[in-house]
Amino acid sequence: MSIVLLIVIYIAFVGLGIPDSLFGAAWPAMHPDLGVPVSWGSAVTMVTCCGTVVSSLSSAALIGRFGTGRVTAASTALTAAALAGFAVAPGFPWLCLLAIPLGLGAGAIDTALNNYVALHYKATHMNFLHCAYGVGITVSPFLMSLALSGGTWRDGYLEAAAVQAAIMAATIAILPLWSRVGHEEPAGEKGDDPAPRAASPLALVRRRDIRLACLVFMASVAIEGVCNTWCASYLVSARGMAAGAAAGMVTVYYVGVTAGRFLSGVLANRLTSKQLVGLGQAVTFVAVLVLLAPLPLAAAPVGLFLVGFGNSPLYPNMLHLTPRLFGRDLSQAAIGVQMAASYVGSLTLPPLFGLLAEHVGFWLFPVALLVLSVVVLAAFLGLMALKGWRPRRPGDGRA
């Protein structure tokens, strides 16, 4: 039963990735159809991101009251309804309105399942969980392109809503398993997990260790956001690549992310989470140096692939470390704050880089990646030193 539950959790994370890249793929066709400027698309993504921040910060209270299974099923239903709403939205204001439940649902699924896997499964499963997310975010633009080739962007959103509805049905069907596998009994009964400790987000961010963890997440996600948003502009403006070829480099980056998380999951039985993060950051530094060096243009896709490959182990492994670093009773609240910080990073730092690059030049792209990588490494090492934390042994799912 535990394996069945884990499989459905993986499937839910594939569904979590689908909306994240669907809008970007569809927007070039959406904005002329809706009669709005192309720049207005950022408003929809910002509203979605704000929804994820709110649901992340409130996740501990919701899960404490209703349980992980019910929150996951309800949140999946919320995202399915929002995607269906996008498909029939009569105008742009409706997209902004529907972005609210889309963000709320996505943030709740993200925080609930990450904490559950961190508490009850080994590090290898956490890495494969985020590999599943990579599958969803990589496949989504392909699905939208198929819809656009034979129909409209609305068809693509209907297909995505249908997939999400099927996932919702699966999460509802397994609701009884959450209690049968013995993971959600209150402390003092059958299970040995301590009861979740109530902690406000404001109280948590006053702690230096939480702030350092949040900085790790913010800078790491900012690397992803800068690559996703600006790598094509960098390749065209600073390296002279054709626009059509540059657009495909985002896919190269996300293939690196998915491959990195898959390999991280395989290696998690031999290496600790701390070692995986360290090795990943070493690869990221090498990748940034490839982008900085005066190499032929053909080296740029290699650099982008390696940035995604190296940066990808950090997010799942930091989440898996959370119960060990901050306590199992505080893990849900801590993960909620950390993920809210990551959403804030993705919301603010890539646009700030865009403003800077517009005035200075897109040659700053690899420089920005280098600065963010240094911040990630410094904050991570500072957190480890502050906690005086040492891993137990490779492969035990606790390090």
GROMACS .gro file of C-alpha atoms in nm:
model
  399
    1MET     CA    1   0.000   0.000   0.000
    2SER     CA    2   0.290   0.234   0.071
    3ILE     CA    3   0.420   0.178  -0.285
    4VAL     CA    4   0.075   0.249  -0.435
    5LEU     CA    5   0.053   0.568  -0.233
    6LEU     CA    6   0.401   0.674  -0.345
    7ILE     CA    7   0.316   0.611  -0.713
    8VAL     CA    8   0.009   0.836  -0.689
    9ILE     CA    9   0.221   1.102  -0.516
   10TYR     CA   10   0.461   1.085  -0.812
   11ILE     CA   11   0.171   1.119  -1.055
   12ALA     CA   12   0.041   1.419  -0.861
   13PHE     CA   13   0.380   1.585  -0.903
   14VAL     CA   14   0.375   1.525  -1.277
   15GLY     CA   15   0.042   1.709  -1.274
   16LEU     CA   16   0.195   1.985  -1.061
   17GLY     CA   17   0.453   2.053  -1.332
   18ILE     CA   18   0.207   2.073  -1.622
   19PRO     CA   19   0.051   2.416  -1.547
   20ASP     CA   20   0.389   2.572  -1.463
   21SER     CA   21   0.511   2.571  -1.824
   22LEU     CA   22   0.174   2.554  -1.999
   23PHE     CA   23   0.098   2.925  -1.978
   24GLY     CA   24   0.434   3.032  -2.121
   25ALA     CA   25   0.391   2.797  -2.415
   26ALA     CA   26   0.035   2.914  -2.481
   27TRP     CA   27   0.069   3.290  -2.423
   28PRO     CA   28   0.202   3.384  -2.771
   29ALA     CA   29  -0.125   3.248  -2.911
   30MET     CA   30  -0.341   3.367  -2.622
   31HIS     CA   31  -0.265   3.737  -2.609
   32PRO     CA   32  -0.366   3.827  -2.968
   33ASP     CA   33  -0.678   3.615  -2.932
   34LEU     CA   34  -0.770   3.799  -2.613
   35GLY     CA   35  -0.667   4.137  -2.756
   36VAL     CA   36  -0.411   4.229  -2.490
   37PRO     CA   37  -0.039   4.323  -2.511
   38VAL     CA   38   0.216   4.047  -2.473
   39SER     CA   39   0.357   4.211  -2.158
   40TRP     CA   40   0.031   4.151  -1.971
   41GLY     CA   41   0.118   3.784  -1.936
   42SER     CA   42   0.342   3.867  -1.640
   43ALA     CA   43   0.033   3.979  -1.446
   44VAL     CA   44  -0.113   3.628  -1.466
   45THR     CA   45   0.210   3.465  -1.353
   46MET     CA   46   0.247   3.711  -1.066
   47VAL     CA   47  -0.107   3.643  -0.940
   48THR     CA   48  -0.041   3.269  -0.962
   49CYS     CA   49   0.283   3.308  -0.771
   50CYS     CA   50   0.114   3.514  -0.499
   51GLY     CA   51  -0.141   3.236  -0.459
   52THR     CA   52   0.134   2.980  -0.411
   53VAL     CA   53   0.299   3.196  -0.144
   54VAL     CA   54  -0.027   3.229   0.050
   55SER     CA   55  -0.105   2.857   0.037
   56SER     CA   56   0.254   2.765   0.132
   57LEU     CA   57   0.243   2.982   0.442
   58SER     CA   58  -0.097   2.844   0.547
   59SER     CA   59  -0.020   2.480   0.462
   60ALA     CA   60   0.082   2.373   0.812
   61ALA     CA   61  -0.254   2.481   0.960
   62LEU     CA   62  -0.456   2.326   0.676
   63ILE     CA   63  -0.273   1.993   0.685
   64GLY     CA   64  -0.287   1.983   1.062
   65ARG     CA   65  -0.665   2.011   1.045
   66PHE     CA   66  -0.758   1.806   0.737
   67GLY     CA   67  -0.459   1.578   0.673
   68THR     CA   68  -0.224   1.549   0.377
   69GLY     CA   69  -0.453   1.325   0.171
   70ARG     CA   70  -0.758   1.551   0.182
   71VAL     CA   71  -0.554   1.866   0.118
   72THR     CA   72  -0.386   1.700  -0.182
   73ALA     CA   73  -0.715   1.580  -0.333
   74ALA     CA   74  -0.890   1.914  -0.279
   75SER     CA   75  -0.597   2.113  -0.416
   76THR     CA   76  -0.575   1.893  -0.726
   77ALA     CA   77  -0.946   1.951  -0.784
   78LEU     CA   78  -0.885   2.326  -0.747
   79THR     CA   79  -0.611   2.327  -1.011
   80ALA     CA   80  -0.820   2.113  -1.249
   81ALA     CA   81  -1.109   2.358  -1.219
   82ALA     CA   82  -0.876   2.654  -1.275
   83LEU     CA   83  -0.728   2.497  -1.590
   84ALA     CA   84  -1.076   2.426  -1.723
   85GLY     CA   85  -1.164   2.787  -1.648
   86PHE     CA   86  -0.864   2.907  -1.851
   87ALA     CA   87  -0.996   2.707  -2.147
   88VAL     CA   88  -1.329   2.892  -2.148
   89ALA     CA   89  -1.220   3.232  -2.011
   90PRO     CA   90  -1.394   3.506  -2.215
   91GLY     CA   91  -1.133   3.772  -2.142
   92PHE     CA   92  -0.807   3.862  -1.973
   93PRO     CA   93  -0.957   3.962  -1.633
   94TRP     CA   94  -1.090   3.608  -1.601
   95LEU     CA   95  -0.738   3.471  -1.643
   96CYS     CA   96  -0.618   3.684  -1.352
   97LEU     CA   97  -0.912   3.569  -1.142
   98LEU     CA   98  -0.857   3.203  -1.226
   99ALA     CA   99  -0.486   3.236  -1.151
  100ILE     CA  100  -0.577   3.269  -0.782
  101PRO     CA  101  -0.714   2.913  -0.736
  102LEU     CA  102  -0.444   2.781  -0.969
  103GLY     CA  103  -0.173   2.922  -0.743
  104LEU     CA  104  -0.349   2.825  -0.419
  105GLY     CA  105  -0.393   2.466  -0.535
  106ALA     CA  106  -0.040   2.429  -0.669
  107GLY     CA  107   0.122   2.570  -0.356
  108ALA     CA  108  -0.078   2.342  -0.126
  109ILE     CA  109   0.007   2.029  -0.328
  110ASP     CA  110   0.372   2.127  -0.338
  111THR     CA  111   0.418   2.186   0.034
  112ALA     CA  112   0.196   1.899   0.152
  113LEU     CA  113   0.358   1.625  -0.056
  114ASN     CA  114   0.714   1.753  -0.010
  115ASN     CA  115   0.679   1.740   0.367
  116TYR     CA  116   0.510   1.400   0.359
  117VAL     CA  117   0.786   1.244   0.148
  118ALA     CA  118   1.056   1.415   0.358
  119LEU     CA  119   0.909   1.262   0.673
  120HIS     CA  120   0.825   0.913   0.554
  121TYR     CA  121   1.043   0.817   0.257
  122LYS     CA  122   1.414   0.804   0.178
  123ALA     CA  123   1.604   1.076  -0.004
  124THR     CA  124   1.598   0.878  -0.329
  125HIS     CA  125   1.217   0.907  -0.339
  126MET     CA  126   1.233   1.284  -0.283
  127ASN     CA  127   1.466   1.317  -0.581
  128PHE     CA  128   1.246   1.098  -0.800
  129LEU     CA  129   0.946   1.305  -0.685
  130HIS     CA  130   1.103   1.618  -0.829
  131CYS     CA  131   1.212   1.426  -1.135
  132ALA     CA  132   0.840   1.357  -1.187
  133TYR     CA  133   0.779   1.733  -1.167
  134GLY     CA  134   1.047   1.777  -1.431
  135VAL     CA  135   0.863   1.535  -1.657
  136GLY     CA  136   0.544   1.740  -1.623
  137ILE     CA  137   0.708   2.075  -1.688
  138THR     CA  138   0.902   1.935  -1.986
  139VAL     CA  139   0.606   1.759  -2.152
  140SER     CA  140   0.359   2.044  -2.105
  141PRO     CA  141   0.488   2.275  -2.384
  142PHE     CA  142   0.489   1.978  -2.621
  143LEU     CA  143   0.123   1.907  -2.542
  144MET     CA  144   0.033   2.271  -2.603
  145SER     CA  145   0.221   2.272  -2.934
  146LEU     CA  146   0.020   1.969  -3.047
  147ALA     CA  147  -0.303   2.146  -2.953
  148LEU     CA  148  -0.200   2.461  -3.140
  149SER     CA  149  -0.103   2.265  -3.451
  150GLY     CA  150  -0.455   2.133  -3.493
  151GLY     CA  151  -0.671   2.371  -3.292
  152THR     CA  152  -0.641   2.654  -3.040
  153TRP     CA  153  -0.477   2.719  -2.705
  154ARG     CA  154  -0.814   2.652  -2.543
  155ASP     CA  155  -0.789   2.290  -2.659
  156GLY     CA  156  -0.453   2.263  -2.488
  157TYR     CA  157  -0.596   2.389  -2.159
  158LEU     CA  158  -0.891   2.150  -2.186
  159GLU     CA  159  -0.650   1.861  -2.233
  160ALA     CA  160  -0.446   1.973  -1.933
  161ALA     CA  161  -0.765   2.005  -1.726
  162ALA     CA  162  -0.865   1.651  -1.826
  163VAL     CA  163  -0.526   1.517  -1.717
  164GLN     CA  164  -0.554   1.703  -1.387
  165ALA     CA  165  -0.907   1.569  -1.335
  166ALA     CA  166  -0.779   1.213  -1.383
  167ILE     CA  167  -0.508   1.280  -1.125
  168MET     CA  168  -0.773   1.422  -0.892
  169ALA     CA  169  -0.970   1.098  -0.925
  170ALA     CA  170  -0.659   0.901  -0.832
  171THR     CA  171  -0.591   1.115  -0.524
  172ILE     CA  172  -0.953   1.068  -0.412
  173ALA     CA  173  -0.938   0.693  -0.470
  174ILE     CA  174  -0.636   0.649  -0.243
  175LEU     CA  175  -0.769   0.860   0.046
  176PRO     CA  176  -0.814   0.549   0.267
  177LEU     CA  177  -0.448   0.455   0.216
  178TRP     CA  178  -0.315   0.758   0.400
  179SER     CA  179  -0.430   0.610   0.730
  180ARG     CA  180  -0.373   0.243   0.643
  181VAL     CA  181  -0.002   0.288   0.577
  182GLY     CA  182   0.030   0.424   0.929
  183HIS     CA  183   0.176   0.763   0.848
  184GLU     CA  184  -0.083   1.003   0.984
  185GLU     CA  185  -0.166   0.871   1.331
  186PRO     CA  186  -0.133   1.135   1.602
  187ALA     CA  187   0.166   1.115   1.833
  188GLY     CA  188   0.111   0.883   2.128
  189GLU     CA  189  -0.109   0.643   1.931
  190LYS     CA  190   0.016   0.394   1.670
  191GLY     CA  191   0.262   0.626   1.502
  192ASP     CA  192   0.576   0.771   1.655
  193ASP     CA  193   0.575   1.108   1.478
  194PRO     CA  194   0.545   1.409   1.707
  195ALA     CA  195   0.239   1.626   1.663
  196PRO     CA  196   0.306   1.923   1.429
  197ARG     CA  197   0.409   2.227   1.629
  198ALA     CA  198   0.222   2.550   1.562
  199ALA     CA  199   0.457   2.826   1.449
  200SER     CA  200   0.374   3.148   1.269
  201PRO     CA  201   0.574   3.232   0.956
  202LEU     CA  202   0.686   3.558   1.120
  203ALA     CA  203   0.825   3.371   1.421
  204LEU     CA  204   1.010   3.129   1.195
  205VAL     CA  205   1.180   3.394   0.979
  206ARG     CA  206   1.319   3.554   1.295
  207ARG     CA  207   1.538   3.246   1.330
  208ARG     CA  208   1.879   3.274   1.164
  209ASP     CA  209   1.882   2.911   1.051
  210ILE     CA  210   1.544   2.950   0.879
  211ARG     CA  211   1.660   3.269   0.709
  212LEU     CA  212   1.970   3.095   0.576
  213ALA     CA  213   1.759   2.806   0.444
  214CYS     CA  214   1.521   3.054   0.280
  215LEU     CA  215   1.817   3.228   0.115
  216VAL     CA  216   1.934   2.894  -0.027
  217PHE     CA  217   1.590   2.834  -0.178
  218MET     CA  218   1.549   3.189  -0.308
  219ALA     CA  219   1.884   3.195  -0.487
  220SER     CA  220   1.851   2.840  -0.625
  221VAL     CA  221   1.504   2.904  -0.766
  222ALA     CA  222   1.622   3.239  -0.901
  223ILE     CA  223   1.884   3.050  -1.106
  224GLU     CA  224   1.603   2.847  -1.258
  225GLY     CA  225   1.386   3.153  -1.316
  226VAL     CA  226   1.665   3.353  -1.481
  227CYS     CA  227   1.749   3.060  -1.710
  228ASN     CA  228   1.384   2.999  -1.796
  229THR     CA  229   1.304   3.362  -1.869
  230TRP     CA  230   1.623   3.509  -2.009
  231CYS     CA  231   1.848   3.240  -2.155
  232ALA     CA  232   1.698   3.283  -2.504
  233SER     CA  233   1.741   3.662  -2.486
  234TYR     CA  234   2.103   3.616  -2.377
  235LEU     CA  235   2.177   3.376  -2.662
  236VAL     CA  236   2.021   3.610  -2.920
  237SER     CA  237   2.143   3.946  -2.789
  238ALA     CA  238   2.486   3.855  -2.651
  239ARG     CA  239   2.584   3.546  -2.850
  240GLY     CA  240   2.414   3.602  -3.186
  241MET     CA  241   2.212   3.281  -3.195
  242ALA     CA  242   1.905   3.269  -3.421
  243ALA     CA  243   1.580   3.336  -3.234
  244GLY     CA  244   1.426   3.002  -3.331
  245ALA     CA  245   1.723   2.802  -3.208
  246ALA     CA  246   1.750   3.011  -2.891
  247ALA     CA  247   1.387   2.939  -2.800
  248GLY     CA  248   1.464   2.567  -2.788
  249MET     CA  249   1.741   2.618  -2.532
  250VAL     CA  250   1.483   2.643  -2.250
  251THR     CA  251   1.397   2.281  -2.322
  252VAL     CA  252   1.767   2.192  -2.306
  253TYR     CA  253   1.785   2.348  -1.960
  254TYR     CA  254   1.482   2.154  -1.833
  255VAL     CA  255   1.613   1.828  -1.979
  256GLY     CA  256   1.921   1.893  -1.763
  257VAL     CA  257   1.699   1.951  -1.459
  258THR     CA  258   1.508   1.627  -1.512
  259ALA     CA  259   1.824   1.425  -1.580
  260GLY     CA  260   1.995   1.571  -1.273
  261ARG     CA  261   1.710   1.480  -1.043
  262PHE     CA  262   1.686   1.130  -1.183
  263LEU     CA  263   2.058   1.070  -1.130
  264SER     CA  264   2.036   1.228  -0.785
  265GLY     CA  265   1.762   0.980  -0.698
  266VAL     CA  266   1.980   0.690  -0.814
  267LEU     CA  267   2.282   0.816  -0.616
  268ALA     CA  268   2.082   0.895  -0.300
  269ASN     CA  269   2.132   0.538  -0.179
  270ARG     CA  270   2.510   0.589  -0.185
  271LEU     CA  271   2.556   0.958  -0.112
  272THR     CA  272   2.405   1.179   0.156
  273SER     CA  273   2.174   1.467   0.071
  274LYS     CA  274   2.446   1.708   0.181
  275GLN     CA  275   2.695   1.547  -0.059
  276LEU     CA  276   2.444   1.558  -0.345
  277VAL     CA  277   2.389   1.929  -0.290
  278GLY     CA  278   2.765   1.993  -0.279
  279LEU     CA  279   2.838   1.792  -0.594
  280GLY     CA  280   2.550   1.963  -0.773
  281GLN     CA  281   2.683   2.308  -0.687
  282ALA     CA  282   3.028   2.208  -0.813
  283VAL     CA  283   2.871   2.113  -1.147
  284THR     CA  284   2.682   2.443  -1.150
  285PHE     CA  285   3.007   2.639  -1.106
  286VAL     CA  286   3.165   2.449  -1.395
  287ALA     CA  287   2.856   2.520  -1.607
  288VAL     CA  288   2.869   2.893  -1.532
  289LEU     CA  289   3.238   2.898  -1.624
  290VAL     CA  290   3.149   2.737  -1.958
  291LEU     CA  291   2.902   3.020  -2.022
  292LEU     CA  292   3.152   3.285  -1.911
  293ALA     CA  293   3.443   3.154  -2.114
  294PRO     CA  294   3.496   3.282  -2.472
  295LEU     CA  295   3.400   2.945  -2.622
  296PRO     CA  296   3.220   2.879  -2.952
  297LEU     CA  297   2.844   2.923  -2.955
  298ALA     CA  298   2.800   2.545  -2.965
  299ALA     CA  299   2.922   2.532  -2.603
  300ALA     CA  300   2.627   2.743  -2.478
  301PRO     CA  301   2.370   2.457  -2.483
  302VAL     CA  302   2.619   2.242  -2.293
  303GLY     CA  303   2.650   2.513  -2.029
  304LEU     CA  304   2.274   2.553  -1.997
  305PHE     CA  305   2.223   2.177  -1.968
  306LEU     CA  306   2.487   2.159  -1.694
  307VAL     CA  307   2.335   2.454  -1.504
  308GLY     CA  308   2.004   2.267  -1.489
  309PHE     CA  309   2.180   1.938  -1.415
  310GLY     CA  310   2.390   2.080  -1.131
  311ASN     CA  311   2.129   2.303  -0.969
  312SER     CA  312   1.855   2.039  -0.976
  313PRO     CA  313   1.958   1.823  -0.675
  314LEU     CA  314   1.946   2.117  -0.433
  315TYR     CA  315   1.569   2.168  -0.411
  316PRO     CA  316   1.461   1.809  -0.333
  317ASN     CA  317   1.755   1.735  -0.106
  318MET     CA  318   1.715   2.055   0.096
  319LEU     CA  319   1.349   1.966   0.145
  320HIS     CA  320   1.445   1.616   0.255
  321LEU     CA  321   1.690   1.760   0.507
  322THR     CA  322   1.427   1.988   0.663
  323PRO     CA  323   1.292   1.743   0.927
  324ARG     CA  324   1.650   1.664   1.032
  325LEU     CA  325   1.759   2.027   1.047
  326PHE     CA  326   1.454   2.183   1.213
  327GLY     CA  327   1.273   1.889   1.377
  328ARG     CA  328   0.997   1.661   1.255
  329ASP     CA  329   0.736   1.852   1.457
  330LEU     CA  330   0.831   2.179   1.282
  331SER     CA  331   0.899   2.041   0.934
  332GLN     CA  332   0.564   2.129   0.776
  333ALA     CA  333   0.579   2.490   0.891
  334ALA     CA  334   0.948   2.517   0.794
  335ILE     CA  335   0.888   2.371   0.448
  336GLY     CA  336   0.597   2.611   0.397
  337VAL     CA  337   0.819   2.911   0.477
  338GLN     CA  338   1.107   2.781   0.263
  339MET     CA  339   0.882   2.723  -0.035
  340ALA     CA  340   0.720   3.063   0.008
  341ALA     CA  341   1.071   3.210  -0.004
  342SER     CA  342   1.142   3.018  -0.324
  343TYR     CA  343   0.823   3.154  -0.484
  344VAL     CA  344   0.919   3.507  -0.380
  345GLY     CA  345   1.260   3.451  -0.539
  346SER     CA  346   1.108   3.332  -0.865
  347LEU     CA  347   0.863   3.624  -0.863
  348THR     CA  348   1.112   3.905  -0.799
  349LEU     CA  349   1.469   3.817  -0.897
  350PRO     CA  350   1.424   3.723  -1.267
  351PRO     CA  351   1.232   4.047  -1.342
  352LEU     CA  352   1.500   4.246  -1.158
  353PHE     CA  353   1.766   4.083  -1.372
  354GLY     CA  354   1.562   4.167  -1.682
  355LEU     CA  355   1.553   4.535  -1.587
  356LEU     CA  356   1.927   4.534  -1.522
  357ALA     CA  357   2.008   4.351  -1.846
  358GLU     CA  358   1.788   4.590  -2.043
  359HIS     CA  359   2.004   4.883  -1.931
  360VAL     CA  360   2.347   4.715  -1.911
  361GLY     CA  361   2.330   4.423  -2.151
  362PHE     CA  362   2.243   4.055  -2.156
  363TRP     CA  363   2.612   3.964  -2.133
  364LEU     CA  364   2.539   3.982  -1.759
  365PHE     CA  365   2.344   3.653  -1.779
  366PRO     CA  366   2.632   3.420  -1.677
  367VAL     CA  367   2.756   3.679  -1.425
  368ALA     CA  368   2.416   3.675  -1.256
  369LEU     CA  369   2.422   3.295  -1.247
  370LEU     CA  370   2.767   3.306  -1.088
  371VAL     CA  371   2.655   3.551  -0.818
  372LEU     CA  372   2.345   3.344  -0.739
  373SER     CA  373   2.553   3.025  -0.721
  374VAL     CA  374   2.791   3.189  -0.472
  375VAL     CA  375   2.492   3.297  -0.260
  376VAL     CA  376   2.352   2.943  -0.264
  377LEU     CA  377   2.680   2.786  -0.156
  378ALA     CA  378   2.756   3.048   0.111
  379ALA     CA  379   2.409   3.022   0.265
  380PHE     CA  380   2.414   2.641   0.258
  381LEU     CA  381   2.756   2.618   0.422
  382GLY     CA  382   2.651   2.880   0.677
  383LEU     CA  383   2.340   2.679   0.762
  384MET     CA  384   2.539   2.358   0.805
  385ALA     CA  385   2.793   2.534   1.028
  386LEU     CA  386   2.522   2.700   1.235
  387LYS     CA  387   2.341   2.373   1.299
  388GLY     CA  388   2.665   2.186   1.366
  389TRP     CA  389   2.492   1.916   1.165
  390ARG     CA  390   2.659   1.603   1.037
  391PRO     CA  391   2.498   1.334   0.818
  392ARG     CA  392   2.456   0.987   0.965
  393ARG     CA  393   2.550   0.759   0.679
  394PRO     CA  394   2.485   0.741   0.306
  395GLY     CA  395   2.170   0.566   0.192
  396ASP     CA  396   1.976   0.568   0.518
  397GLY     CA  397   1.737   0.838   0.394
  398ARG     CA  398   1.824   1.065   0.685
  399ALA     CA  399   2.132   1.252   0.567
   0.00000   0.00000   0.00000
